[in-house]
Amino acid sequence: MGRIGRNEQCLCGSGKKFKHCCLLKQQAGKVLRSQEQAFKVSLIHEIELMQQAAAERRQKIKELGVFILFSTVAGDAWLLEITDSDGVQLAQAGVALDVPIDQSPETIEINWTHIFAVRNREFEITAYLDRSVQVLAEYPTQEIFAAIKRIKKKFSPEQLNKIHVRTEEKQEAILPPT
């Protein structure tokens, strides 16, 4: 995971800039969590907030590192990871879904279920399981596309390549049969 900038939102979830939050605590020797640990807590917290927004049928979008979380007025919510265009649904029709996240002290492992794309102002998903494709109407595609562009400007290609860990299972799902 790359270092957080002083003026970026703190990973602890406080909503403050890093320089006004954990940087001060870190400099005073009071930070109990590493940045990675704080990020894990923050990601789980943001997932819960997005599921709540979906239950309330509110459209919301949030950027967190290389992740984009969003909810729709239809009650759907998704977690997207932009380095490999992975996605997993967090809520459907206002009902929170179990999110397949496995945490260890070093990593956050997410069992991605879909590949996403924004094409012709439409949000398209392809399931890893059966390669079925769906176009999901009335999703905030313009906001998602803009968030992807902002994130790609924020991180260098080298940083983006270091973030995503490849597994054999995923590689087989991505590669077409020969």
PDB file of C-alpha atoms in Angstrom:
ATOM      1  CA  MET A   1       0.000   0.000   0.000  1.00  0.00           C
ATOM      2  CA  GLY A   2       1.374   3.431  -0.897  1.00  0.00           C
ATOM      3  CA  ARG A   3       1.880   6.193   1.619  1.00  0.00           C
ATOM      4  CA  ILE A   4      -0.969   8.563   2.317  1.00  0.00           C
ATOM      5  CA  GLY A   5      -0.461  12.232   1.487  1.00  0.00           C
ATOM      6  CA  ARG A   6      -0.722  14.872   4.216  1.00  0.00           C
ATOM      7  CA  ASN A   7      -3.731  16.524   2.562  1.00  0.00           C
ATOM      8  CA  GLU A   8      -5.659  13.317   1.820  1.00  0.00           C
ATOM      9  CA  GLN A   9      -8.538  12.087   3.953  1.00  0.00           C
ATOM     10  CA  CYS A  10      -7.249  10.145   6.946  1.00  0.00           C
ATOM     11  CA  LEU A  11      -7.579   6.372   6.675  1.00  0.00           C
ATOM     12  CA  CYS A  12      -8.944   6.057  10.216  1.00  0.00           C
ATOM     13  CA  GLY A  13     -12.362   7.189   8.993  1.00  0.00           C
ATOM     14  CA  SER A  14     -12.504  10.415  11.004  1.00  0.00           C
ATOM     15  CA  GLY A  15     -13.237  12.513   7.926  1.00  0.00           C
ATOM     16  CA  LYS A  16     -10.308  14.820   8.716  1.00  0.00           C
ATOM     17  CA  LYS A  17      -7.228  15.389   6.606  1.00  0.00           C
ATOM     18  CA  PHE A  18      -4.339  13.074   7.556  1.00  0.00           C
ATOM     19  CA  LYS A  19      -2.199  16.042   8.673  1.00  0.00           C
ATOM     20  CA  HIS A  20      -4.889  17.106  11.162  1.00  0.00           C
ATOM     21  CA  CYS A  21      -5.576  13.610  12.474  1.00  0.00           C
ATOM     22  CA  CYS A  22      -3.326  10.538  12.624  1.00  0.00           C
ATOM     23  CA  LEU A  23      -0.197  12.337  11.380  1.00  0.00           C
ATOM     24  CA  LEU A  24      -0.263  14.427  14.560  1.00  0.00           C
ATOM     25  CA  LYS A  25      -0.880  11.305  16.651  1.00  0.00           C
ATOM     26  CA  GLN A  26       1.854   9.465  14.773  1.00  0.00           C
ATOM     27  CA  GLN A  27       4.325  12.276  15.390  1.00  0.00           C
ATOM     28  CA  ALA A  28       3.359  12.259  19.081  1.00  0.00           C
ATOM     29  CA  GLY A  29       3.833   8.464  19.190  1.00  0.00           C
ATOM     30  CA  LYS A  30       0.154   7.823  19.922  1.00  0.00           C
ATOM     31  CA  VAL A  31      -0.994   5.920  16.819  1.00  0.00           C
ATOM     32  CA  LEU A  32      -1.906   2.400  17.801  1.00  0.00           C
ATOM     33  CA  ARG A  33      -2.630   1.155  14.269  1.00  0.00           C
ATOM     34  CA  SER A  34      -0.547   1.087  11.145  1.00  0.00           C
ATOM     35  CA  GLN A  35      -1.909   2.870   8.081  1.00  0.00           C
ATOM     36  CA  GLU A  36      -2.820  -0.521   6.580  1.00  0.00           C
ATOM     37  CA  GLN A  37      -4.747  -1.529   9.713  1.00  0.00           C
ATOM     38  CA  ALA A  38      -6.547   1.814   9.733  1.00  0.00           C
ATOM     39  CA  PHE A  39      -7.403   1.330   6.058  1.00  0.00           C
ATOM     40  CA  LYS A  40      -8.982  -2.074   6.775  1.00  0.00           C
ATOM     41  CA  VAL A  41     -11.124  -0.613   9.540  1.00  0.00           C
ATOM     42  CA  SER A  42     -12.034   2.294   7.291  1.00  0.00           C
ATOM     43  CA  LEU A  43     -12.971   0.009   4.349  1.00  0.00           C
ATOM     44  CA  ILE A  44     -15.262  -2.139   6.500  1.00  0.00           C
ATOM     45  CA  HIS A  45     -16.806   1.016   7.960  1.00  0.00           C
ATOM     46  CA  GLU A  46     -17.375   2.527   4.495  1.00  0.00           C
ATOM     47  CA  ILE A  47     -18.956  -0.730   3.275  1.00  0.00           C
ATOM     48  CA  GLU A  48     -21.405  -0.585   6.184  1.00  0.00           C
ATOM     49  CA  LEU A  49     -22.196   3.075   5.456  1.00  0.00           C
ATOM     50  CA  MET A  50     -22.791   2.280   1.779  1.00  0.00           C
ATOM     51  CA  GLN A  51     -25.084  -0.611   2.669  1.00  0.00           C
ATOM     52  CA  GLN A  52     -27.008   1.758   4.941  1.00  0.00           C
ATOM     53  CA  ALA A  53     -27.311   4.326   2.115  1.00  0.00           C
ATOM     54  CA  ALA A  54     -28.630   1.561  -0.172  1.00  0.00           C
ATOM     55  CA  ALA A  55     -31.204   0.550   2.456  1.00  0.00           C
ATOM     56  CA  GLU A  56     -32.304   4.203   2.601  1.00  0.00           C
ATOM     57  CA  ARG A  57     -32.403   4.297  -1.237  1.00  0.00           C
ATOM     58  CA  ARG A  58     -29.903   7.173  -1.374  1.00  0.00           C
ATOM     59  CA  GLN A  59     -27.441   7.630  -4.197  1.00  0.00           C
ATOM     60  CA  LYS A  60     -23.966   7.993  -2.735  1.00  0.00           C
ATOM     61  CA  ILE A  61     -20.432   7.603  -4.066  1.00  0.00           C
ATOM     62  CA  LYS A  62     -17.186   7.398  -2.095  1.00  0.00           C
ATOM     63  CA  GLU A  63     -13.542   7.065  -3.115  1.00  0.00           C
ATOM     64  CA  LEU A  64     -11.185   5.261  -0.739  1.00  0.00           C
ATOM     65  CA  GLY A  65      -7.697   4.609  -2.038  1.00  0.00           C
ATOM     66  CA  VAL A  66      -8.138   2.526  -5.196  1.00  0.00           C
ATOM     67  CA  PHE A  67     -11.706   1.640  -4.240  1.00  0.00           C
ATOM     68  CA  ILE A  68     -14.969   3.243  -5.288  1.00  0.00           C
ATOM     69  CA  LEU A  69     -18.054   2.487  -3.250  1.00  0.00           C
ATOM     70  CA  PHE A  70     -21.478   3.576  -4.434  1.00  0.00           C
ATOM     71  CA  SER A  71     -25.177   3.113  -3.788  1.00  0.00           C
ATOM     72  CA  THR A  72     -28.189   3.836  -5.990  1.00  0.00           C
ATOM     73  CA  VAL A  73     -31.757   5.016  -5.456  1.00  0.00           C
ATOM     74  CA  ALA A  74     -32.835   1.493  -6.432  1.00  0.00           C
ATOM     75  CA  GLY A  75     -31.080   0.226  -3.282  1.00  0.00           C
ATOM     76  CA  ASP A  76     -28.086  -1.420  -4.954  1.00  0.00           C
ATOM     77  CA  ALA A  77     -24.537  -0.886  -3.692  1.00  0.00           C
ATOM     78  CA  TRP A  78     -21.163  -1.944  -5.061  1.00  0.00           C
ATOM     79  CA  LEU A  79     -17.492  -1.952  -4.119  1.00  0.00           C
ATOM     80  CA  LEU A  80     -15.213  -1.430  -7.135  1.00  0.00           C
ATOM     81  CA  GLU A  81     -11.441  -1.756  -7.347  1.00  0.00           C
ATOM     82  CA  ILE A  82     -10.016   0.178 -10.277  1.00  0.00           C
ATOM     83  CA  THR A  83      -6.664  -1.512 -10.947  1.00  0.00           C
ATOM     84  CA  ASP A  84      -8.280  -4.609 -12.488  1.00  0.00           C
ATOM     85  CA  SER A  85     -11.876  -3.331 -12.778  1.00  0.00           C
ATOM     86  CA  ASP A  86     -13.086  -5.778 -10.137  1.00  0.00           C
ATOM     87  CA  GLY A  87     -16.394  -5.432  -8.342  1.00  0.00           C
ATOM     88  CA  VAL A  88     -18.543  -7.044  -5.689  1.00  0.00           C
ATOM     89  CA  GLN A  89     -22.140  -6.194  -4.863  1.00  0.00           C
ATOM     90  CA  LEU A  90     -22.746  -4.919  -1.329  1.00  0.00           C
ATOM     91  CA  ALA A  91     -26.543  -4.525  -1.419  1.00  0.00           C
ATOM     92  CA  GLN A  92     -29.409  -5.408  -3.730  1.00  0.00           C
ATOM     93  CA  ALA A  93     -32.819  -3.721  -3.673  1.00  0.00           C
ATOM     94  CA  GLY A  94     -32.029  -2.204  -0.267  1.00  0.00           C
ATOM     95  CA  VAL A  95     -30.920  -5.462   1.357  1.00  0.00           C
ATOM     96  CA  ALA A  96     -27.304  -5.716   2.547  1.00  0.00           C
ATOM     97  CA  LEU A  97     -25.401  -8.699   1.157  1.00  0.00           C
ATOM     98  CA  ASP A  98     -22.572 -10.614   2.804  1.00  0.00           C
ATOM     99  CA  VAL A  99     -19.299  -9.177   1.579  1.00  0.00           C
ATOM    100  CA  PRO A 100     -16.606 -11.809   0.967  1.00  0.00           C
ATOM    101  CA  ILE A 101     -13.691 -10.081   2.711  1.00  0.00           C
ATOM    102  CA  ASP A 102     -10.932 -11.971   4.487  1.00  0.00           C
ATOM    103  CA  GLN A 103      -8.534  -9.897   6.550  1.00  0.00           C
ATOM    104  CA  SER A 104      -5.094 -10.718   7.799  1.00  0.00           C
ATOM    105  CA  PRO A 105      -2.592  -8.396   9.472  1.00  0.00           C
ATOM    106  CA  GLU A 106      -0.881  -7.851   6.088  1.00  0.00           C
ATOM    107  CA  THR A 107      -3.655  -7.884   3.501  1.00  0.00           C
ATOM    108  CA  ILE A 108      -7.299  -7.422   2.703  1.00  0.00           C
ATOM    109  CA  GLU A 109      -8.518 -10.222   0.471  1.00  0.00           C
ATOM    110  CA  ILE A 110     -11.776  -9.636  -1.354  1.00  0.00           C
ATOM    111  CA  ASN A 111     -13.446 -12.396  -3.324  1.00  0.00           C
ATOM    112  CA  TRP A 112     -14.371 -10.314  -6.362  1.00  0.00           C
ATOM    113  CA  THR A 113     -17.433 -11.620  -8.171  1.00  0.00           C
ATOM    114  CA  HIS A 114     -17.521  -9.368 -11.239  1.00  0.00           C
ATOM    115  CA  ILE A 115     -15.534  -7.305 -13.682  1.00  0.00           C
ATOM    116  CA  PHE A 116     -17.056  -3.892 -14.307  1.00  0.00           C
ATOM    117  CA  ALA A 117     -16.881  -1.442 -17.185  1.00  0.00           C
ATOM    118  CA  VAL A 118     -18.407   1.920 -17.975  1.00  0.00           C
ATOM    119  CA  ARG A 119     -19.334   1.854 -21.666  1.00  0.00           C
ATOM    120  CA  ASN A 120     -21.529   4.279 -23.567  1.00  0.00           C
ATOM    121  CA  ARG A 121     -22.628   5.867 -20.282  1.00  0.00           C
ATOM    122  CA  GLU A 122     -23.826   2.502 -18.978  1.00  0.00           C
ATOM    123  CA  PHE A 123     -22.542   0.377 -16.101  1.00  0.00           C
ATOM    124  CA  GLU A 124     -21.768  -3.144 -17.299  1.00  0.00           C
ATOM    125  CA  ILE A 125     -20.802  -6.132 -15.166  1.00  0.00           C
ATOM    126  CA  THR A 126     -19.468  -9.530 -16.181  1.00  0.00           C
ATOM    127  CA  ALA A 127     -19.743 -12.338 -13.633  1.00  0.00           C
ATOM    128  CA  TYR A 128     -16.573 -14.348 -13.015  1.00  0.00           C
ATOM    129  CA  LEU A 129     -18.669 -17.458 -12.313  1.00  0.00           C
ATOM    130  CA  ASP A 130     -20.473 -17.862 -15.629  1.00  0.00           C
ATOM    131  CA  ARG A 131     -19.201 -14.913 -17.722  1.00  0.00           C
ATOM    132  CA  SER A 132     -22.763 -13.557 -17.974  1.00  0.00           C
ATOM    133  CA  VAL A 133     -22.973  -9.861 -18.837  1.00  0.00           C
ATOM    134  CA  GLN A 134     -25.510  -7.386 -17.452  1.00  0.00           C
ATOM    135  CA  VAL A 135     -26.022  -3.713 -18.175  1.00  0.00           C
ATOM    136  CA  LEU A 136     -27.351  -2.018 -15.058  1.00  0.00           C
ATOM    137  CA  ALA A 137     -29.492   0.995 -15.853  1.00  0.00           C
ATOM    138  CA  GLU A 138     -29.609   4.229 -13.911  1.00  0.00           C
ATOM    139  CA  TYR A 139     -26.297   3.750 -12.154  1.00  0.00           C
ATOM    140  CA  PRO A 140     -24.135   6.864 -11.537  1.00  0.00           C
ATOM    141  CA  THR A 141     -21.817   6.086 -14.459  1.00  0.00           C
ATOM    142  CA  GLN A 142     -20.628   9.648 -14.990  1.00  0.00           C
ATOM    143  CA  GLU A 143     -19.597   9.945 -11.330  1.00  0.00           C
ATOM    144  CA  ILE A 144     -17.935   6.498 -11.383  1.00  0.00           C
ATOM    145  CA  PHE A 145     -15.978   7.373 -14.534  1.00  0.00           C
ATOM    146  CA  ALA A 146     -14.850  10.694 -13.015  1.00  0.00           C
ATOM    147  CA  ALA A 147     -13.774   8.912  -9.789  1.00  0.00           C
ATOM    148  CA  ILE A 148     -11.723   6.397 -11.794  1.00  0.00           C
ATOM    149  CA  LYS A 149      -9.930   9.229 -13.577  1.00  0.00           C
ATOM    150  CA  ARG A 150      -9.209  11.018 -10.266  1.00  0.00           C
ATOM    151  CA  ILE A 151      -7.817   7.865  -8.669  1.00  0.00           C
ATOM    152  CA  LYS A 152      -5.606   7.089 -11.672  1.00  0.00           C
ATOM    153  CA  LYS A 153      -4.186  10.624 -11.489  1.00  0.00           C
ATOM    154  CA  LYS A 154      -3.520  10.268  -7.757  1.00  0.00           C
ATOM    155  CA  PHE A 155      -1.458   7.049  -8.018  1.00  0.00           C
ATOM    156  CA  SER A 156       1.417   6.231 -10.346  1.00  0.00           C
ATOM    157  CA  PRO A 157       1.134   3.115 -12.542  1.00  0.00           C
ATOM    158  CA  GLU A 158       3.847   1.496 -10.402  1.00  0.00           C
ATOM    159  CA  GLN A 159       1.808   2.084  -7.232  1.00  0.00           C
ATOM    160  CA  LEU A 160      -1.341   0.720  -8.866  1.00  0.00           C
ATOM    161  CA  ASN A 161       0.493  -2.438  -9.962  1.00  0.00           C
ATOM    162  CA  LYS A 162       1.745  -3.085  -6.411  1.00  0.00           C
ATOM    163  CA  ILE A 163      -1.702  -2.797  -4.846  1.00  0.00           C
ATOM    164  CA  HIS A 164      -3.421  -5.702  -6.547  1.00  0.00           C
ATOM    165  CA  VAL A 165      -2.370  -9.246  -5.613  1.00  0.00           C
ATOM    166  CA  ARG A 166      -3.041 -11.853  -8.257  1.00  0.00           C
ATOM    167  CA  THR A 167      -4.230 -15.343  -7.445  1.00  0.00           C
ATOM    168  CA  GLU A 168      -4.117 -18.392  -9.696  1.00  0.00           C
ATOM    169  CA  GLU A 169      -7.917 -18.765  -9.601  1.00  0.00           C
ATOM    170  CA  LYS A 170      -8.471 -15.199 -10.735  1.00  0.00           C
ATOM    171  CA  GLN A 171      -5.862 -15.487 -13.477  1.00  0.00           C
ATOM    172  CA  GLU A 172      -7.702 -18.520 -14.889  1.00  0.00           C
ATOM    173  CA  ALA A 173     -11.020 -16.657 -14.756  1.00  0.00           C
ATOM    174  CA  ILE A 174      -9.559 -13.648 -16.614  1.00  0.00           C
ATOM    175  CA  LEU A 175      -7.676 -15.499 -19.324  1.00  0.00           C
ATOM    176  CA  PRO A 176      -9.739 -16.838 -22.241  1.00  0.00           C
ATOM    177  CA  PRO A 177      -9.577 -20.605 -22.843  1.00  0.00           C
ATOM    178  CA  THR A 178      -6.880 -21.681 -25.299  1.00  0.00           C
TER     179      THR A 178
END
